[in-house]
mmCIF file of C-alpha atoms and ligand atoms in Angstrom:
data_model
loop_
_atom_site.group_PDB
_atom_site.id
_atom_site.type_symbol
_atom_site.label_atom_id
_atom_site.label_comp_id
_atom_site.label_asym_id
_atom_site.label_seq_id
_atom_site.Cartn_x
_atom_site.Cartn_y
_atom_site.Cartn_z
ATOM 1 C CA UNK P 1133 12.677 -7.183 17.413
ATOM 2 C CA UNK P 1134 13.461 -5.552 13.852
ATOM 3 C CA UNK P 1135 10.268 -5.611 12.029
ATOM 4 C CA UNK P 1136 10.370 -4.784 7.976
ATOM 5 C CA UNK P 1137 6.239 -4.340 6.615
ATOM 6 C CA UNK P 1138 5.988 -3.869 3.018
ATOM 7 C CA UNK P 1139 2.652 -1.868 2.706
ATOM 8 C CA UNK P 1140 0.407 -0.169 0.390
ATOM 9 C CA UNK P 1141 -2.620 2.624 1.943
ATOM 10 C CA UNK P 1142 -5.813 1.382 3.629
ATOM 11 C CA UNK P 1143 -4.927 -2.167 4.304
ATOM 12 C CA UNK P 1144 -1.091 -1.759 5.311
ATOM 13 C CA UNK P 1145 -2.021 1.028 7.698
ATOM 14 C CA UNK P 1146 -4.578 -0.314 9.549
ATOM 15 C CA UNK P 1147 -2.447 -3.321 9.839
ATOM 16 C CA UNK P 1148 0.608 -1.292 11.222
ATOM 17 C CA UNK P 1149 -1.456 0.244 13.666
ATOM 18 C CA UNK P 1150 -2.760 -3.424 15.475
ATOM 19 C CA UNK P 1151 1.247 -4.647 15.162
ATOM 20 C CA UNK P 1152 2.352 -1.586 16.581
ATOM 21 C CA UNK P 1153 -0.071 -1.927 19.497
ATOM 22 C CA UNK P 1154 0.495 -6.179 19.878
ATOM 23 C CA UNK P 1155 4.454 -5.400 19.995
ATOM 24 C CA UNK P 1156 5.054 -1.655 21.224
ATOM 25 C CA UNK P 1157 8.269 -1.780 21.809
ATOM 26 C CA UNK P 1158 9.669 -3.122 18.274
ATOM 27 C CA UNK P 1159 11.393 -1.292 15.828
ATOM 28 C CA UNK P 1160 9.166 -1.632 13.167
ATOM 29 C CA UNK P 1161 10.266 -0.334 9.661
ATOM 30 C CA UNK P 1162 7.856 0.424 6.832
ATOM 31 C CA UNK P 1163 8.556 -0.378 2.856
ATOM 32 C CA UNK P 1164 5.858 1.782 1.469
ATOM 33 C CA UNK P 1165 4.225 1.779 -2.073
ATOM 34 C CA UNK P 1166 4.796 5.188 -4.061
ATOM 35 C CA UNK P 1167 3.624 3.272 -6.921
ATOM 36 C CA UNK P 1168 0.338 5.276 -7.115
ATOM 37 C CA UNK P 1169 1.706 8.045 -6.840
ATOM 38 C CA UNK P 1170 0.404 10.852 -8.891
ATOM 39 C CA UNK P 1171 1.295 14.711 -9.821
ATOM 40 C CA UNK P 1172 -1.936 17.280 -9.717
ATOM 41 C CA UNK P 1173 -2.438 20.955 -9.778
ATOM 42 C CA UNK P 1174 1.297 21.480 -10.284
ATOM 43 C CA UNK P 1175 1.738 18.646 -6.411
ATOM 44 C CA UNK P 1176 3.144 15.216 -5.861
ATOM 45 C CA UNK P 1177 0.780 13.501 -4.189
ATOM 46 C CA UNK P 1178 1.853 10.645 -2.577
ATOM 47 C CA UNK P 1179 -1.325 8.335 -1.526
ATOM 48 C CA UNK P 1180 0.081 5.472 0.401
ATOM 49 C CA UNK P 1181 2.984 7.313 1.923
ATOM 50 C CA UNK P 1182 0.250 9.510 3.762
ATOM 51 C CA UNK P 1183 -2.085 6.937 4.670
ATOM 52 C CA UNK P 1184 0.340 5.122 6.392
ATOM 53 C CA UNK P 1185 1.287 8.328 8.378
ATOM 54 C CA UNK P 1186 -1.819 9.920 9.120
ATOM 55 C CA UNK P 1187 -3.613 6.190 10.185
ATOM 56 C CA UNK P 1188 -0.570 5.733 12.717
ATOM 57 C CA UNK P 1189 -0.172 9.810 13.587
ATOM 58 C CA UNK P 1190 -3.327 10.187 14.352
ATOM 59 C CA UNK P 1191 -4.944 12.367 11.625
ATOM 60 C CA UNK P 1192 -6.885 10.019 9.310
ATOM 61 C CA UNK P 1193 -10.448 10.404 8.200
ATOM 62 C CA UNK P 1194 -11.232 6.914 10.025
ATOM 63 C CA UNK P 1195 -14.258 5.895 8.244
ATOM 64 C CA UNK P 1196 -12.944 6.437 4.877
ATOM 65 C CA UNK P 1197 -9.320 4.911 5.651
ATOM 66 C CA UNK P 1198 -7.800 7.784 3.566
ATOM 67 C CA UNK P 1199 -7.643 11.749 3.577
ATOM 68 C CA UNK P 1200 -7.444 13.755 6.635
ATOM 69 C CA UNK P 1201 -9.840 14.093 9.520
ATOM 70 C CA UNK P 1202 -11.917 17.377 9.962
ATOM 71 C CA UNK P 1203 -11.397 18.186 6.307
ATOM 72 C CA UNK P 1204 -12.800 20.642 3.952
ATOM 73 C CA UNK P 1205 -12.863 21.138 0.153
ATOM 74 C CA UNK P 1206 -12.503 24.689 -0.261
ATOM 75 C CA UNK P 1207 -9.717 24.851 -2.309
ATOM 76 C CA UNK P 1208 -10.961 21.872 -4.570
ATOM 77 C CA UNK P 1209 -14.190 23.974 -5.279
ATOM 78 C CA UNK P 1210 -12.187 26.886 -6.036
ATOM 79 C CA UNK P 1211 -10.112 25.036 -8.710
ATOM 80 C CA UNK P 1212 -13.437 23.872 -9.936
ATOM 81 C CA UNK P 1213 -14.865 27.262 -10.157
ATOM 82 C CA UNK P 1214 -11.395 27.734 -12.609
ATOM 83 C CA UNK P 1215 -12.756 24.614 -14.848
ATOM 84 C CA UNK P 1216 -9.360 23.471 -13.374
ATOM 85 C CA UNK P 1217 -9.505 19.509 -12.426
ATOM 86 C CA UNK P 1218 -9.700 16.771 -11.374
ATOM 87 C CA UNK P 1219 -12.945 16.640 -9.603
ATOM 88 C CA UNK P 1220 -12.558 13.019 -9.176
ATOM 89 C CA UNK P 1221 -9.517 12.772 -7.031
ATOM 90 C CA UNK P 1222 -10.453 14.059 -3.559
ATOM 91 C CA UNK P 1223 -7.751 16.510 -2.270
ATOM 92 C CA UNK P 1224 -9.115 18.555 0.749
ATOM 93 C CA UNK P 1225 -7.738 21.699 2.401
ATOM 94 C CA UNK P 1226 -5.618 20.194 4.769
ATOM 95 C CA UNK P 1227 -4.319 17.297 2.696
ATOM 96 C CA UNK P 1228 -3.096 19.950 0.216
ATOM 97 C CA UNK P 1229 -0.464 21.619 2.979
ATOM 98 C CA UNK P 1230 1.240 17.792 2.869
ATOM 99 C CA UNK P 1231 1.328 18.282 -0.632
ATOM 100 C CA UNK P 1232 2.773 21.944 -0.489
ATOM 101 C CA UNK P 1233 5.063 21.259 1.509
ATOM 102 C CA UNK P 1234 6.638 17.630 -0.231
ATOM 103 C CA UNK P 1235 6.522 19.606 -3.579
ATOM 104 C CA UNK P 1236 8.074 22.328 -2.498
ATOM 105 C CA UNK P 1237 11.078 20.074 -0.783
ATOM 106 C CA UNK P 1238 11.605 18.037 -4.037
ATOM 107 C CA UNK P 1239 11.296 21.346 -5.958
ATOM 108 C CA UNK P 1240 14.657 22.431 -3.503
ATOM 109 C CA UNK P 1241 16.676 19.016 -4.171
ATOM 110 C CA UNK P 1242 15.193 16.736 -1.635
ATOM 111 C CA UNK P 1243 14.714 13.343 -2.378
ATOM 112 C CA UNK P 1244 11.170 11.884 -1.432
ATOM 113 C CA UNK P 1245 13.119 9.829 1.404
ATOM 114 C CA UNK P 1246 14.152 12.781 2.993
ATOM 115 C CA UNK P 1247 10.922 14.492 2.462
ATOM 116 C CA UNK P 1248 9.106 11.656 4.021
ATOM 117 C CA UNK P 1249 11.408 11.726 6.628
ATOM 118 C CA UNK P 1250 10.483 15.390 7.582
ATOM 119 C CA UNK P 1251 6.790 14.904 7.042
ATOM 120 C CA UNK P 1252 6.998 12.036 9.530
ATOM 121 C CA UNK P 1253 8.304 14.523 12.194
ATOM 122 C CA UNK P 1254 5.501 16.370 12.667
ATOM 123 C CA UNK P 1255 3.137 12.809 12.055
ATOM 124 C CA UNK P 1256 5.608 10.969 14.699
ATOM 125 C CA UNK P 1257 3.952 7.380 13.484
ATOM 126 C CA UNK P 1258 6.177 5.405 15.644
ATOM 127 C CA UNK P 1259 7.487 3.647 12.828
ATOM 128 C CA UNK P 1260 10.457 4.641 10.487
ATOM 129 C CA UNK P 1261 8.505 5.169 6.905
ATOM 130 C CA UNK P 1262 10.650 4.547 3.576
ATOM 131 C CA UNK P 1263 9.615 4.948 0.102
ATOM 132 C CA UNK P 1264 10.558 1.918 -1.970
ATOM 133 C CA UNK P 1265 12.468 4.228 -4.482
ATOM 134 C CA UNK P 1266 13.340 7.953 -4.302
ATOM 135 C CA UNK P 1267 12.903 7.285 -8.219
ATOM 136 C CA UNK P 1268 9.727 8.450 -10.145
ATOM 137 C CA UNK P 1269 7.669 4.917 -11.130
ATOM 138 C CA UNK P 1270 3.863 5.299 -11.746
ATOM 139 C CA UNK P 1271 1.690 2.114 -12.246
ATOM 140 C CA UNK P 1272 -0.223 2.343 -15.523
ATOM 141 C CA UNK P 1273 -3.201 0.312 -16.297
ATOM 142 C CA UNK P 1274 -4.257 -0.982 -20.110
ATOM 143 C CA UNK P 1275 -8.444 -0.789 -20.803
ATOM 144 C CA UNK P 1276 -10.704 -0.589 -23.040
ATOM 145 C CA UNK P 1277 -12.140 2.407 -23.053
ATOM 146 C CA UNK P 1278 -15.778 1.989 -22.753
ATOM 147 C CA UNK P 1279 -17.542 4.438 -25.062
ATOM 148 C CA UNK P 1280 -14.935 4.225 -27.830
ATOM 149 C CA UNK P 1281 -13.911 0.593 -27.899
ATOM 150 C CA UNK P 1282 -10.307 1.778 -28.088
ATOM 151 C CA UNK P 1283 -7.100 0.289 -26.114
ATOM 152 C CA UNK P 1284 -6.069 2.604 -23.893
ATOM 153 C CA UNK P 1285 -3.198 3.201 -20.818
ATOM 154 C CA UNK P 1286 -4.220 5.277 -17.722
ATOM 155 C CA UNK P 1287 -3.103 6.096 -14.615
ATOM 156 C CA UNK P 1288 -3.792 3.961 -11.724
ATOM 157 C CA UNK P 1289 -5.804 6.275 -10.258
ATOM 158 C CA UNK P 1290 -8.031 7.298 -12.877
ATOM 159 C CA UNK P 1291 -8.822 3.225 -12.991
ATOM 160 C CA UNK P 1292 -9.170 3.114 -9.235
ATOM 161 C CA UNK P 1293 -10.889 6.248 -8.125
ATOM 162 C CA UNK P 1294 -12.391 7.831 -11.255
ATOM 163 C CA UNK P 1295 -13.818 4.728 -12.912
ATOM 164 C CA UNK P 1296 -14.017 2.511 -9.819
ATOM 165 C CA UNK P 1297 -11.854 -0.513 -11.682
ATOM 166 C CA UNK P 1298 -15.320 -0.971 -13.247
ATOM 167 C CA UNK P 1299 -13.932 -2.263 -16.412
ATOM 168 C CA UNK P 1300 -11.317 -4.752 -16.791
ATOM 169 C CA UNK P 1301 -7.569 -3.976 -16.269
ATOM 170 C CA UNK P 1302 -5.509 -5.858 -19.078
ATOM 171 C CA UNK P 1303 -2.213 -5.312 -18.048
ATOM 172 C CA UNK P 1304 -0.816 -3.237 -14.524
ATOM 173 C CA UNK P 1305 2.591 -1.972 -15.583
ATOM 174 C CA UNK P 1306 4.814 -0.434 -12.520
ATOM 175 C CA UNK P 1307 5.855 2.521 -15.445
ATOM 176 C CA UNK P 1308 9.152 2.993 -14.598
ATOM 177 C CA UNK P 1309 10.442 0.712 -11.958
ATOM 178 C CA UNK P 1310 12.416 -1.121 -13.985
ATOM 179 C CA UNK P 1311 15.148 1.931 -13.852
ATOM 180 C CA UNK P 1312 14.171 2.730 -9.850
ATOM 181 C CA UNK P 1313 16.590 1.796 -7.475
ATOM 182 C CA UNK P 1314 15.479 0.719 -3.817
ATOM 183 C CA UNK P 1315 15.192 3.812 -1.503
ATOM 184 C CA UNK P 1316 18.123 4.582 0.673
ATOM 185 C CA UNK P 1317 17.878 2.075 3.893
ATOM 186 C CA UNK P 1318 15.563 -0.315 2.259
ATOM 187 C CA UNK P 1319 17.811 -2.902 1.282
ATOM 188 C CA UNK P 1320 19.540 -2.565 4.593
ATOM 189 C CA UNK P 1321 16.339 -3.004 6.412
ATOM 190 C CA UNK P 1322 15.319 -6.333 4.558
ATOM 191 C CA UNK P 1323 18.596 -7.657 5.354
ATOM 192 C CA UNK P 1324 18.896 -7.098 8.961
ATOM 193 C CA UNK P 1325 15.167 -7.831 9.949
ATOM 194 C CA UNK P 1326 13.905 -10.664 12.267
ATOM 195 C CA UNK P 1327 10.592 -10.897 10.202
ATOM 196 C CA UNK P 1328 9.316 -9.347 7.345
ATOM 197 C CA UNK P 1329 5.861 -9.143 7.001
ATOM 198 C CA UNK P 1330 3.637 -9.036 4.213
ATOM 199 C CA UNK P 1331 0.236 -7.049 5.516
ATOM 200 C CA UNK P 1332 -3.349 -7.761 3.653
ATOM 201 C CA UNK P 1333 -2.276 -5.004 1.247
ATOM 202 C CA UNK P 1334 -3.080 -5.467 -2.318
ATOM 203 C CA UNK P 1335 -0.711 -7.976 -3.555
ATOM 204 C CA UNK P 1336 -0.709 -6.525 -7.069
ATOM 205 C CA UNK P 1337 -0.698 -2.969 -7.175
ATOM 206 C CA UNK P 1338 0.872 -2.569 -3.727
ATOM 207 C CA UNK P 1339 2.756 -5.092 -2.516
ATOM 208 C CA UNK P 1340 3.475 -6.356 -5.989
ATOM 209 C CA UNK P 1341 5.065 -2.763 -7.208
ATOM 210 C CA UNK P 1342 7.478 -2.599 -4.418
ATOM 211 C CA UNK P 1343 8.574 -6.189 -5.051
ATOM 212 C CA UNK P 1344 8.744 -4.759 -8.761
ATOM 213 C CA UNK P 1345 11.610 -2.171 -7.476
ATOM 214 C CA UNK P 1346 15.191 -4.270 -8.609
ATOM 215 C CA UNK P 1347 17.299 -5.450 -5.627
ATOM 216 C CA UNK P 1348 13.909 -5.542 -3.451
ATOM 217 C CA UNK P 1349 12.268 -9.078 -4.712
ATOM 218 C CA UNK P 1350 15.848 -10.321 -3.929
ATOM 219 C CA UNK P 1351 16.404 -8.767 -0.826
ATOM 220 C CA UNK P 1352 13.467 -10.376 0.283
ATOM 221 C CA UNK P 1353 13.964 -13.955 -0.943
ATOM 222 C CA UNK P 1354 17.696 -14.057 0.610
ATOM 223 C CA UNK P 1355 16.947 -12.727 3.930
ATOM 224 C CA UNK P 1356 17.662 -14.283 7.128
ATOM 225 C CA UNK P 1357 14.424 -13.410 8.338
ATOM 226 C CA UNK P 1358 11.227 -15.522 8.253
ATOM 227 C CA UNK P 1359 8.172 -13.728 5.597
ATOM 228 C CA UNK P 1360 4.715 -13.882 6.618
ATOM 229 C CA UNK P 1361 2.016 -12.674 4.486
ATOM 230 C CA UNK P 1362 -1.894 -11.822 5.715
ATOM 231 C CA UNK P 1363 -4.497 -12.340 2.906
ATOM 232 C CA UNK P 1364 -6.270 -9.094 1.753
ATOM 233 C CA UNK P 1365 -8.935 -11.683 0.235
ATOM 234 C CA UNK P 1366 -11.548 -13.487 2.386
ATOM 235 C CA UNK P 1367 -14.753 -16.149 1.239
ATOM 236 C CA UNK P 1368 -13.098 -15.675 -2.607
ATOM 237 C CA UNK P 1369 -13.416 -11.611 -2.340
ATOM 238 C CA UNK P 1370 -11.693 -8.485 -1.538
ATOM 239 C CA UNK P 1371 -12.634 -7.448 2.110
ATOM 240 C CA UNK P 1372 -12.612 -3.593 0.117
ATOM 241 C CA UNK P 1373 -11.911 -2.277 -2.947
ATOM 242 C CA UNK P 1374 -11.385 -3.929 -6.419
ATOM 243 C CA UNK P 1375 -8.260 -6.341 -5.930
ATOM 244 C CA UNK P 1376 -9.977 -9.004 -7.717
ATOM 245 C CA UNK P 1377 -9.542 -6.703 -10.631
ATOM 246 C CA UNK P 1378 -6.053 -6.467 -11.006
ATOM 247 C CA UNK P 1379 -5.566 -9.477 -9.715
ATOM 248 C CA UNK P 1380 -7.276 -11.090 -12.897
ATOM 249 C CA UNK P 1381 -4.888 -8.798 -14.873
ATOM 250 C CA UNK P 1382 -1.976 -11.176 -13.565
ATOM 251 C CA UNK P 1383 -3.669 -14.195 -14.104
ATOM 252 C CA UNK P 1384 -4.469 -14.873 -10.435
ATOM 253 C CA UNK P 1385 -7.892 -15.974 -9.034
ATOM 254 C CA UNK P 1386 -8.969 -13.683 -6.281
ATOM 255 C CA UNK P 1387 -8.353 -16.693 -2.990
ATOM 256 C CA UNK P 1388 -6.570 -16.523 -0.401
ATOM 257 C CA UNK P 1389 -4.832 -19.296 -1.749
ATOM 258 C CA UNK P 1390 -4.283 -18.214 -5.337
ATOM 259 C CA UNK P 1391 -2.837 -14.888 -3.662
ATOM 260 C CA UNK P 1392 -0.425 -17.361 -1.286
ATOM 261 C CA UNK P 1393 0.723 -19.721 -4.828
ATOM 262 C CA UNK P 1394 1.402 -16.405 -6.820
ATOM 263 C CA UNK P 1395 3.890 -14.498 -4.023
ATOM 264 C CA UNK P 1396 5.643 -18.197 -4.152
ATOM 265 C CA UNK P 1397 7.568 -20.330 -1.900
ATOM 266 C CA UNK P 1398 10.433 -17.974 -3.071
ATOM 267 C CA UNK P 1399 8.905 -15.228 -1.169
ATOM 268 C CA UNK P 1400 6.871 -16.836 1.607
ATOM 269 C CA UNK P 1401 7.365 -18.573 5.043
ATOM 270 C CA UNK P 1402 4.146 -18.487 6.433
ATOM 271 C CA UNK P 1403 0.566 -17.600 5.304
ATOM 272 C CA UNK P 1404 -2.346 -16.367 7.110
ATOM 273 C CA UNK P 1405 -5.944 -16.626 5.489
ATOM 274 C CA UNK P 1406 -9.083 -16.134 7.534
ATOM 275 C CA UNK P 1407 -11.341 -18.659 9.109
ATOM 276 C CA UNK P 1408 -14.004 -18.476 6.749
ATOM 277 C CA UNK P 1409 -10.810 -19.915 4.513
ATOM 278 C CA UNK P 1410 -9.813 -22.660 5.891
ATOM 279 C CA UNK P 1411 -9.981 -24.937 3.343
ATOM 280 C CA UNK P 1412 -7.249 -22.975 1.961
ATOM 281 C CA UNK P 1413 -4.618 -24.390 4.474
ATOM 282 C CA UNK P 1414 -4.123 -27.944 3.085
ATOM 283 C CA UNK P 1415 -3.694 -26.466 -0.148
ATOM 284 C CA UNK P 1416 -1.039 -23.712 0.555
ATOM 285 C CA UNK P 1417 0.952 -26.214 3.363
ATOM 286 C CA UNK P 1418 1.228 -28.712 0.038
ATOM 287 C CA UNK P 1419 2.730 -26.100 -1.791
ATOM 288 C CA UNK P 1420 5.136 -25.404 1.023
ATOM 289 C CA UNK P 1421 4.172 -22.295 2.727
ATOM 290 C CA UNK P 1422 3.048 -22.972 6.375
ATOM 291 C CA UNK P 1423 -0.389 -21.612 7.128
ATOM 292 C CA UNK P 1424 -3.140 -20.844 9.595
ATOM 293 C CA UNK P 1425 -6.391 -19.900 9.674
ATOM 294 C CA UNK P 1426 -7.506 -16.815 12.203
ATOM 295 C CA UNK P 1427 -9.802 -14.231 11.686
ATOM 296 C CA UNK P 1428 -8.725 -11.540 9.394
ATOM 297 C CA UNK P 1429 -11.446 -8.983 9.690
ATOM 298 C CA UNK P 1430 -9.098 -5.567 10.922
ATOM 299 C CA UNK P 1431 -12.722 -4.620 12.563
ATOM 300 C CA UNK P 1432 -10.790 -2.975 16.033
ATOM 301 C CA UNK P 1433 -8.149 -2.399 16.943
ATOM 302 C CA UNK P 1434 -7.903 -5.492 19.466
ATOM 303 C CA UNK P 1435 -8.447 -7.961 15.798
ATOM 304 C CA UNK P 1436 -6.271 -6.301 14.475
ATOM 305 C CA UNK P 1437 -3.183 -6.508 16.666
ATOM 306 C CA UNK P 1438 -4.614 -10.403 17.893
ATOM 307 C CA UNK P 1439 -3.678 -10.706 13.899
ATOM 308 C CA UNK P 1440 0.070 -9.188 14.206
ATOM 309 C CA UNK P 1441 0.544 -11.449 17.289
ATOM 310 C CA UNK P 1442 -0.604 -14.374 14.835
ATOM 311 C CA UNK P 1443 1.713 -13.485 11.884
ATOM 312 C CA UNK P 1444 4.445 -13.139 14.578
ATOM 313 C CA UNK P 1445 3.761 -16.459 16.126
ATOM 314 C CA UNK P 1446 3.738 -18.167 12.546
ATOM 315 C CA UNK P 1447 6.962 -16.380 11.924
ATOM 316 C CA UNK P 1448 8.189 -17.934 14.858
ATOM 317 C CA UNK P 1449 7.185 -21.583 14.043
ATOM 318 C CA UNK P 1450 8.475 -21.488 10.264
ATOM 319 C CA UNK P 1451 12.310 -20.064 11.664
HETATM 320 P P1 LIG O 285 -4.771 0.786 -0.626
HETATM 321 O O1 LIG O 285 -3.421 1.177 -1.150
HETATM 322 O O2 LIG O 285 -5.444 1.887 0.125
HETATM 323 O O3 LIG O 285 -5.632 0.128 -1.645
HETATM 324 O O4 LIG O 285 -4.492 -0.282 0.511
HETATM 325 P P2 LIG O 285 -3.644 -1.612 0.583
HETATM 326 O O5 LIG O 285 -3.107 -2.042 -0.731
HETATM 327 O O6 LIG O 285 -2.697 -1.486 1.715
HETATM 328 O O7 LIG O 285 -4.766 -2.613 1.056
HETATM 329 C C1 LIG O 285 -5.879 -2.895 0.255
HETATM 330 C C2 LIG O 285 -6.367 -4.279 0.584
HETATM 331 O O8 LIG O 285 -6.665 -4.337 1.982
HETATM 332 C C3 LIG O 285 -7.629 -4.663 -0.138
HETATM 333 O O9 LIG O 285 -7.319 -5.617 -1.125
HETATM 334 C C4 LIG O 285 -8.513 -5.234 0.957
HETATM 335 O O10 LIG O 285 -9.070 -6.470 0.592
HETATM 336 C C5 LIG O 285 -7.588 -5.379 2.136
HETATM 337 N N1 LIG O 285 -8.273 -5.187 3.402
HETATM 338 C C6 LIG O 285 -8.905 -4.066 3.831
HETATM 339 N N2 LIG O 285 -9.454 -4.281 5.050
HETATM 340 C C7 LIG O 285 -9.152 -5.556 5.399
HETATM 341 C C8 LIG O 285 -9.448 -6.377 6.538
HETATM 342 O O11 LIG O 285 -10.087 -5.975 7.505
HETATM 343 N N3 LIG O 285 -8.975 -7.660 6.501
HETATM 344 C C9 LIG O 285 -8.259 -8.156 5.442
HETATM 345 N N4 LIG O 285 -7.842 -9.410 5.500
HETATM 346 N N5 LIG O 285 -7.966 -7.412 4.362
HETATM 347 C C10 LIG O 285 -8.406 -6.138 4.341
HETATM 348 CA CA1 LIG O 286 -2.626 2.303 -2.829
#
């Protein structure tokens, strides 16, 4: 069974991991997000890429979902000690060799696919790992600054980490995607899956930026396969994080159903929200997308994979 996943970090990961234990033996490919992206201390830093392949290689800082296990900041603090930042972006001592070592491979005329490709050999995630585009696009975010009452456009992760999305996003732009083409294999990939899956990533700034990617929305729409989507919102709220945030920025209320209505029969088979949503189903079955409720919470690994083996089986009913 050819398996495509479009994922972001935390949520996509964690979801690969239960799908690769509920089907071992697939061949599961991975669309990820390089839509956040980000260049610091001279490094391309590549957040969702590496979540995805330290959560399924085994080197992850588990209870933070991102960053790498048995980690240490030296290097940060000496950059400090320079007056040299970012202090808000965590990068820790062995995190920084990924970055070495993908700068230093673009710097020679790699593209990011193949760079991923080489970082994955050492990771071995059991998955093949593509970056939407080899092409630079950086998601943007429009605010008003706080202190100075003045309209302003900032990186994604100066929203997200620094300020903690705690004022409102008026507009997510995917800066540059417009231009990107789809990486090399992803089109193929969409097009010659069984099912595509849809993880509880965030559906804006995730999910939504590599649907942003020309060719890929498309590619999605006209495949063969069946498209099954997990809700990253449960009881009307983000299980973690701030998707409600940019969520509003697109005009969509933070439900599982909203979430369902806005990726759009165009997009979706099948829809799974959790239990504590079921209300939800009536309302996302009349707008044609067939849906079950099952518990969503990715709290083991056991949940987590009982939730692959429930995407799969609603896959299966809506072929
Ligand atoms: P990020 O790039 O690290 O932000 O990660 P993703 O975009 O892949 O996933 C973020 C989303 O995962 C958030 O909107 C969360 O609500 C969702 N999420 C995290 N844990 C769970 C969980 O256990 N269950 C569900 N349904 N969603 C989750
Ligand atoms: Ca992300």
């Amino acid at each position: 069974m050819r398996i495509v996943v479009l994922a972001g970090g935390i949520g996509g990961a964690r979801f690969l991991r239960g799908l690769k234990s509920a089907v071992p033996d697939a061949d599961i490919t991975v669309i990820g997000n390089t839509g956040d992206d980000i260049h610091l201390f001279g490094l391309k830093v590549c957040p969702d890429l590496d979540t995805v392949m330290y959560t399924l290689g085994g080197g992850i800082n588990e209870d933070q979902g991102w960053g790498r296990l048995d980690e240490s900041f030296t290097v940060k603090e000496e950059l400090a000690a320079y007056g040299v930042g970012p202090t808000w972006f965590g990068l820790g001592d062995r995190d920084f060799a990924t970055h070495i070592v993908r700068t230093q491979m673009l710097g020679a005329g790699y593209p990011l696919s193949a760079v991923t490709e080489a970082l994955c050999d050492r990771w071995q995630p059991g998955v093949r790992l593509l970056p939407m585009t080899d092409d630079r696009v950086e998601t943007h975010v429009a605010i008003t600054d706080a202190d100075t009452g003045e309209r302003r456009v900032i990186h994604f992760q100066e929203y997200w980490v620094r300020l903690r999305a705690s004022v409102d996003a008026e507009a997510v732009v995917p800066v540059g995607a417009e231009q990107a083409k789809p990486g090399p294999g992803v089109l193929e990939a969409l097009a010659a899956a069984d099912v595509i899956l849809f993880p509880p990533s965030n559906p804006v700034v995730s999910v939504g930026t590599i649907l942003a990617v020309p060719g890929i929305r498309d590619a999605v729409a006209a495949a063969q396969a069946p498209v099954v989507g997990l809700s990253p919102i449960v009881g009307g709220a983000p299980v973690r994080g701030m998707a409600d945030k940019v969520l509003a920025a697109v005009g969509v209320e933070s439900t599982a159903s909203a979430v369902a209505l806005h990726y759009g029969t165009a997009l979706l088979d099948g829809w799974l929200v959790d239990t504590a949503d079921a209300d939800a189903v009536a309302q996302v079955e009349a707008a044609g997308i067939s849906c079950r409720a099952v518990p969503l919470m990715m709290s083991d690994l056991a949940a987590t994979a009982a939730m692959a083996r429930a995407a799969l089986d609603l896959a299966e009913a809506s072929r």
